[in-house]
Short mmCIF file of C-alpha atoms and ligand atoms in Angstrom, two decimals:
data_model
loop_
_atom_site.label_atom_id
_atom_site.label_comp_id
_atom_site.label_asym_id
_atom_site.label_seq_id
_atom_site.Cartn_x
_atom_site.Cartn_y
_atom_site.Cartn_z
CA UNK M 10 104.99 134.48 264.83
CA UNK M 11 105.91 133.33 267.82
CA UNK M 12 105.96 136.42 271.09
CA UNK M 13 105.76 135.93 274.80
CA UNK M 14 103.15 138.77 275.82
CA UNK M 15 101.06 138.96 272.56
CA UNK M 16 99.62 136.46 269.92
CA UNK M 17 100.29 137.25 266.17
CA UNK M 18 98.29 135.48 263.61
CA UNK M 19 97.42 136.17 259.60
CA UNK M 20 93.82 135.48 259.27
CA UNK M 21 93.28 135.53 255.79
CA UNK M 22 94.39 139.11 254.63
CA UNK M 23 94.01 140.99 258.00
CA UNK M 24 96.80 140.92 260.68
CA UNK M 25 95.02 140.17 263.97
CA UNK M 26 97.15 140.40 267.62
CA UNK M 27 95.55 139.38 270.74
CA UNK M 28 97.58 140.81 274.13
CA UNK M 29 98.73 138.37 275.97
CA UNK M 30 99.28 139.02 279.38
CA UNK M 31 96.28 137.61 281.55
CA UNK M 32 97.79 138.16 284.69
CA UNK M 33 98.53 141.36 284.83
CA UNK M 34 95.18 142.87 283.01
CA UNK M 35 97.48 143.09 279.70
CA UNK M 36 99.44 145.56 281.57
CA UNK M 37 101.88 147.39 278.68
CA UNK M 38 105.48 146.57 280.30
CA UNK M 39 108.43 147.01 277.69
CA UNK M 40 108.55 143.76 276.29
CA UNK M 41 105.20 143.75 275.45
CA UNK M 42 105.52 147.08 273.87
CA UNK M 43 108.88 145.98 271.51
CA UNK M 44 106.52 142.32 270.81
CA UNK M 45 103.57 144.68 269.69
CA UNK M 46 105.65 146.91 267.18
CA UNK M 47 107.59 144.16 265.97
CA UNK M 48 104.11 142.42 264.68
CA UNK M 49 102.18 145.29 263.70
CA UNK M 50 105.69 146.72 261.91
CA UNK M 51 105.79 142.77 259.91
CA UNK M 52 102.56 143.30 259.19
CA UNK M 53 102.52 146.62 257.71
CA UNK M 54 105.31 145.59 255.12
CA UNK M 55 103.47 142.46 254.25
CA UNK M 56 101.51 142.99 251.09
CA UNK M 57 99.40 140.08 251.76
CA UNK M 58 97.64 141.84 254.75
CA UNK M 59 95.29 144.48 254.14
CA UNK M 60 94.34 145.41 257.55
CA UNK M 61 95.46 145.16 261.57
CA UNK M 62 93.16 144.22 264.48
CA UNK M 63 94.51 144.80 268.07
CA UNK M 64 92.57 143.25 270.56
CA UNK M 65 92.75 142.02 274.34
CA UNK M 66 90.55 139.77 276.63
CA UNK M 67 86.74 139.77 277.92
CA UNK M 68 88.27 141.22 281.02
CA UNK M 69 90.92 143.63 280.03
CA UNK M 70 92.10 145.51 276.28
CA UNK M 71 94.95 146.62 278.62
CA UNK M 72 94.64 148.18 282.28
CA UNK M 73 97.24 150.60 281.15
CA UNK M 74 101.57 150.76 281.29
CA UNK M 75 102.77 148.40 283.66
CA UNK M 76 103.06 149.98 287.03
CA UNK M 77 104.94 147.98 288.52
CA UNK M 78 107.60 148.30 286.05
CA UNK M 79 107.73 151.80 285.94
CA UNK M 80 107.29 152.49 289.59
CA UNK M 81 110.93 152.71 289.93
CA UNK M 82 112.20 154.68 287.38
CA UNK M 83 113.95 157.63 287.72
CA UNK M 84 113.85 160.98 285.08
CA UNK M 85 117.28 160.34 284.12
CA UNK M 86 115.92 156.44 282.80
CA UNK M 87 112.60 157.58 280.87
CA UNK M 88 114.98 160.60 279.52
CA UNK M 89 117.90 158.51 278.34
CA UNK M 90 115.77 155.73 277.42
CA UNK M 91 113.19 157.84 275.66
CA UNK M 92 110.83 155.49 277.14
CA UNK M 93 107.45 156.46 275.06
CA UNK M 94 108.96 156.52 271.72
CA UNK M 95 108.17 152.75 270.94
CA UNK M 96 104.57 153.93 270.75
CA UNK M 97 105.92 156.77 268.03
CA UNK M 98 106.81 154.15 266.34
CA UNK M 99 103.67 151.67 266.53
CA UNK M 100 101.20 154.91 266.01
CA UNK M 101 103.85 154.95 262.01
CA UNK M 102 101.82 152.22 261.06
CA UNK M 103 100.49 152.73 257.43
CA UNK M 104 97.89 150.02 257.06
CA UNK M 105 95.15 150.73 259.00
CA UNK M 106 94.57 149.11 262.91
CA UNK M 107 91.27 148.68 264.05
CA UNK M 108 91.06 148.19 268.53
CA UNK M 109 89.16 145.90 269.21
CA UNK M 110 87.80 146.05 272.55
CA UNK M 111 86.16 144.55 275.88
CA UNK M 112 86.86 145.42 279.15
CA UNK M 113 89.34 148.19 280.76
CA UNK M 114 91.20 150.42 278.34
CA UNK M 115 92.80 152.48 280.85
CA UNK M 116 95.73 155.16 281.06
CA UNK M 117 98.20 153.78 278.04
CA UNK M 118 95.03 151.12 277.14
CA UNK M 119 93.03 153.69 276.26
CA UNK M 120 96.31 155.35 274.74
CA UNK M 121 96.64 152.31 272.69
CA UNK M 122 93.05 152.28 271.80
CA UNK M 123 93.21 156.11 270.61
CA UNK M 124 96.89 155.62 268.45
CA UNK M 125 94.57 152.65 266.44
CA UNK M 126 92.44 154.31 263.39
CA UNK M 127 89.42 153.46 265.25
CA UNK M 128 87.62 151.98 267.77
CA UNK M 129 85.16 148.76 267.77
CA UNK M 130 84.50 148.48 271.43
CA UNK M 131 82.38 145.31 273.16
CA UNK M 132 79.42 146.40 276.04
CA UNK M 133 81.94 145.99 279.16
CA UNK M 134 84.03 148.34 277.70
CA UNK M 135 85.49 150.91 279.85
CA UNK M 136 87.82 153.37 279.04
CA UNK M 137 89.54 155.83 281.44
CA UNK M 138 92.85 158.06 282.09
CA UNK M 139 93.06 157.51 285.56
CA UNK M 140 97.18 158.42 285.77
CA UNK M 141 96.41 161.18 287.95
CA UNK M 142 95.14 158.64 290.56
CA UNK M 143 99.36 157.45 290.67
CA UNK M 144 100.32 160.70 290.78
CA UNK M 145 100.86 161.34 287.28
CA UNK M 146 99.36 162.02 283.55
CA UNK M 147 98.69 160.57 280.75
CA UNK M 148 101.99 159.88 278.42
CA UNK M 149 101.51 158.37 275.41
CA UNK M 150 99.09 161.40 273.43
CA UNK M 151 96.13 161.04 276.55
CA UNK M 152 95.60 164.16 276.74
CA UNK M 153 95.99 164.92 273.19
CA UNK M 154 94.10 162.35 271.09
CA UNK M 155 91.18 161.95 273.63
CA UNK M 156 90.82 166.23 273.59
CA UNK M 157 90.26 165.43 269.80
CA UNK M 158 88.31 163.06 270.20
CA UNK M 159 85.64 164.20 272.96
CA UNK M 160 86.36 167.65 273.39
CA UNK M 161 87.91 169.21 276.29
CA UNK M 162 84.92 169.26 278.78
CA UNK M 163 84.81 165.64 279.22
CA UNK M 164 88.87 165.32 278.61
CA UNK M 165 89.36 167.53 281.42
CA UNK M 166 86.82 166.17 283.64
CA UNK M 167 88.74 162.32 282.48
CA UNK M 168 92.17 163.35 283.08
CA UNK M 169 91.66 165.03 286.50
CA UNK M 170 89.32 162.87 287.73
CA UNK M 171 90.65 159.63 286.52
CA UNK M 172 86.52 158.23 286.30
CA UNK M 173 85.98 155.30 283.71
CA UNK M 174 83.90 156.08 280.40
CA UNK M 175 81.24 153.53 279.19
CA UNK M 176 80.96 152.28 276.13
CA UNK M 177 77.49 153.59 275.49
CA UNK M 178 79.31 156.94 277.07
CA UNK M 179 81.95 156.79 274.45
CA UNK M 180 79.93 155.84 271.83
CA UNK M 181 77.93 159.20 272.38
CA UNK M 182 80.95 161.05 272.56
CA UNK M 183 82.44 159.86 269.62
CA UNK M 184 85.47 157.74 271.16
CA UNK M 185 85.01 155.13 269.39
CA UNK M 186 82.71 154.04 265.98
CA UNK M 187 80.82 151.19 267.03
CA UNK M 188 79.43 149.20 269.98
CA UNK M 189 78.71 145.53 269.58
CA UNK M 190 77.38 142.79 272.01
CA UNK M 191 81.33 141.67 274.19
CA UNK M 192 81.46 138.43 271.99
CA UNK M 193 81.13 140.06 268.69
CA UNK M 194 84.06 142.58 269.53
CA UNK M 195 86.55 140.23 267.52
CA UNK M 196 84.56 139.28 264.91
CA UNK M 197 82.76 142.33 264.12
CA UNK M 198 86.26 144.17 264.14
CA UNK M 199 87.72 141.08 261.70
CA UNK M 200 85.20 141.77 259.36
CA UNK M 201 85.47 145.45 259.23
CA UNK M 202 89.28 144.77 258.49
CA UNK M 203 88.61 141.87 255.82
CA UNK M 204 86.32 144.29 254.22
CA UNK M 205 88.80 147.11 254.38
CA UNK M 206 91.43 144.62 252.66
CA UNK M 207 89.31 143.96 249.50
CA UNK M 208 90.19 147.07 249.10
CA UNK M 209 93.19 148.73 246.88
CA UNK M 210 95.95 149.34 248.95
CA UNK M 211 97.26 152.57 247.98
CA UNK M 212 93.92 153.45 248.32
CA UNK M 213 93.61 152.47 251.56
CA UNK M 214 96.96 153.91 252.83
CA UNK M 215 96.40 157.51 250.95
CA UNK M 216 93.35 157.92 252.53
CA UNK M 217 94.44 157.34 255.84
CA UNK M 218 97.51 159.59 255.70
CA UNK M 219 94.81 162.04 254.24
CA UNK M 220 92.13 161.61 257.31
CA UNK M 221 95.49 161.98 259.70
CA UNK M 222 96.41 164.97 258.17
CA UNK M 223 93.49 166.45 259.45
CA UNK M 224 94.24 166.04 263.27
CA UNK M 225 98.01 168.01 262.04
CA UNK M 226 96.95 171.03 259.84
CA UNK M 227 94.77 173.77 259.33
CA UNK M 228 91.57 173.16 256.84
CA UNK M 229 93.16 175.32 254.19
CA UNK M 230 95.95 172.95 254.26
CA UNK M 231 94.55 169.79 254.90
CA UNK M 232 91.90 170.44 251.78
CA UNK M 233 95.16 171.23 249.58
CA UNK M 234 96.81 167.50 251.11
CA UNK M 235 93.73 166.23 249.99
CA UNK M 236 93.41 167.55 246.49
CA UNK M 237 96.96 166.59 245.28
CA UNK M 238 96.65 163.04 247.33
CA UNK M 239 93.38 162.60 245.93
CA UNK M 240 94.87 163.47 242.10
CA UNK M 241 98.17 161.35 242.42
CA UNK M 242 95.49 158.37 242.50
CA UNK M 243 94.99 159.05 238.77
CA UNK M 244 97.95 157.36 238.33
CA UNK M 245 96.77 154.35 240.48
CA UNK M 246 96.10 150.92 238.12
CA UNK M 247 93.50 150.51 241.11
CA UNK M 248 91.50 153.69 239.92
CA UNK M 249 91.01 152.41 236.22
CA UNK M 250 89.64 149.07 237.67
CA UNK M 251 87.64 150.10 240.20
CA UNK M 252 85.84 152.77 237.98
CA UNK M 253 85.62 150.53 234.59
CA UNK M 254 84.23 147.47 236.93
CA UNK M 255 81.44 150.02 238.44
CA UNK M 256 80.96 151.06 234.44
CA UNK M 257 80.60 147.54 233.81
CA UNK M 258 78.58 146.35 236.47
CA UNK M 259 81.24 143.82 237.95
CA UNK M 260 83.23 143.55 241.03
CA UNK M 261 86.96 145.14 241.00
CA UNK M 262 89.68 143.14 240.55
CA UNK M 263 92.16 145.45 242.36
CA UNK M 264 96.01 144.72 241.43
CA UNK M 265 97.49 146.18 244.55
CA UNK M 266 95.76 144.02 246.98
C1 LIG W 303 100.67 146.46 286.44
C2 LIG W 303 98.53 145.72 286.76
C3 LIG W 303 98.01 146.85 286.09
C4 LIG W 303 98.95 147.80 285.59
C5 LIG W 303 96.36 145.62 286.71
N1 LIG W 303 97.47 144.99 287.12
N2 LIG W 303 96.65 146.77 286.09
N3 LIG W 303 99.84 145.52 286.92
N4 LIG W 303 100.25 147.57 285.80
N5 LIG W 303 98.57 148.88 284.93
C6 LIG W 303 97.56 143.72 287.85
C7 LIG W 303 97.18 143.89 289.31
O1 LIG W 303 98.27 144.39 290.06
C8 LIG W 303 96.85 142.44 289.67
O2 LIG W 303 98.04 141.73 289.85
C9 LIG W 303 96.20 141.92 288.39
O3 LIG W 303 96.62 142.80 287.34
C10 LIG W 303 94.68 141.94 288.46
O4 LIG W 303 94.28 143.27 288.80
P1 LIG W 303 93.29 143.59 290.01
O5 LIG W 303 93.52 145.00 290.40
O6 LIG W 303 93.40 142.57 291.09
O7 LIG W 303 91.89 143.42 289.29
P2 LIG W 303 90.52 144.21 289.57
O8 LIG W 303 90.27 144.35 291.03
O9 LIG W 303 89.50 143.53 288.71
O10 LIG W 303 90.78 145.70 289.00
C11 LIG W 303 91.04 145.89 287.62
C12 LIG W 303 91.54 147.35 287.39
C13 LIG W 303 92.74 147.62 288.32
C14 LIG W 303 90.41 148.34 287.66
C15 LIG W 303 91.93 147.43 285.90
O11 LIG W 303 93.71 146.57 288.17
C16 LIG W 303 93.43 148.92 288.05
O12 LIG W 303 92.97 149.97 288.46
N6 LIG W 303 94.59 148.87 287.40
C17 LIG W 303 95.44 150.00 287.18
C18 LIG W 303 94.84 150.92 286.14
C19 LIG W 303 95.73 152.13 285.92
O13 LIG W 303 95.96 152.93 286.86
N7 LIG W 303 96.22 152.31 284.71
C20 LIG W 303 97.12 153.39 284.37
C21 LIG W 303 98.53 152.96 284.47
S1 LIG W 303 99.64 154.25 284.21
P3 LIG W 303 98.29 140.80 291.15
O14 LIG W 303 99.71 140.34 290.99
O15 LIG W 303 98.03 141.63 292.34
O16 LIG W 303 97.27 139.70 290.97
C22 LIG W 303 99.72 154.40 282.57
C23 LIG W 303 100.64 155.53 282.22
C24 LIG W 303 100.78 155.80 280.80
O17 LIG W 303 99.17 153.70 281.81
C25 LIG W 303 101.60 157.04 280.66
C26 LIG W 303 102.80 156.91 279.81
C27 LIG W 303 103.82 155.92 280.21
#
């Protein structure tokens, strides 16, 4: 697939993108935002990929929304425009997107890191929301998805202070899952996701609508979600295989993969 501002490759069964824009620290301007869905929405509706890794540079994930680009807008442009619902449409994904990341994930980075299903983040990783340094806040679910994610102490004290989290920091916090030496970031992330793609993929994609459903509902209802969800896979070809080939001591040979 051929972009100007990201790279778009099938590695085996996983989708992996690399931003593309050294320059500018991967800075999210528009195009790079419509080149980002348009992979990640071909890969979702490819059967032959399994999983989605989003990653960035040694330097940079992404230093955030481009600036410079948005510097000049007016209300009536991000109004008529709707100018954050591309990333409504990226965060639709069904397959699941690991981040993979080194370097600055800050304001709509770290946004971008969040909207993936998790986090694999290198030792130079910093992440941040430092908006309120331009005279704004976070946009794109800032100060929503990091308040779930850390609790509102440290969101708070993010947000309004706009100071940069370690990785080891967000580690502890529970940002992201996993902290690997910088150079491992891709690969350790790429085998997560080829692992992940072994697996069936209504599977896959239940269970991640089910874990979601937990950030949008109340426990009674999520448990409920989960119970029907979790019965409908009865009818899965994928649940006979996988439990006769534990029964029989052999590895699953999943159809829907
Ligand atoms: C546009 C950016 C950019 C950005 C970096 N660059 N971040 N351009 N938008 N978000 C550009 C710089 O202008 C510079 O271009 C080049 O990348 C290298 O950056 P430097 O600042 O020279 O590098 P360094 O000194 O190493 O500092 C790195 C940095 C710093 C700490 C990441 O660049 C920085 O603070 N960036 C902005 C971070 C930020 O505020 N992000 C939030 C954005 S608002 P030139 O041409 O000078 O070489 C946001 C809002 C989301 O994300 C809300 C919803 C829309």
């Amino acid at each position: 697939m051929a972009y100007e501002t990201i790279l778009a490759e099938k590695r085996g069964e996983v989708g992996l993108i690399t931003l593309n824009r050294p320059k500018a620290m991967n800075a999210l301007n528009a195009e790079l935002a419509q080149e980002l869905l348009d992979a990640v929405q071909k890969f979702d509706g490819d059967n032959n990929i399994g999983a989605i890794v989003i990653t960035g540079s040694e330097k940079a994930f992404a230093a955030g929304v481009d600036i410079k680009e948005m510097q000049s807008l007016e209300y009536v442009d991000v109004l008529m425009n709707d100018f954050i619902s591309v990333w409504d449409r990226f965060a639709a994904s069904r397959k699941p997107v690991i981040a993979a990341v080194a370097g600055y994930a800050l304001g709509g980075g770290c946004e971008l890191a969040m909207m993936c299903d998790f986090i694999i983040a290198g030792e130079s990783a910093k992440f941040g929301q430092p908006e309120i340094t331009l005279g704004v806040m976070p946009g794109i679910g800032g100060t929503q998805r990091l308040a779930r994610a850390i609790g509102k102490a440290k969101t708070m004290e993010m947000c309004l202070t706009g100071r940069h989290m370690t990785a080891a920091e967000a580690e502890s916090s529970g940002l992201v899952a996993r902290v690997v030496p910088d150079h491992d970031v891709v690969e350790e992330a790429m085998s997560v996701a080829e692992r992940i793609a072994t697996f069936s993929r209504p599977s896959v994609i239940m269970t991640k609508d089910a874990v979601n459903r937990a950030f949008e509902t109340t426990l009674a209802e999520g448990l409920r979600y989960e119970r029907s969800v979790f019965y409908s896979m009865f009818a899965l070809e994928d649940q006979k295989e996988g439990m006769a080939a534990f029964a029989e001591k052999r590895s699953p040979n999943f159809k829907n993969r």
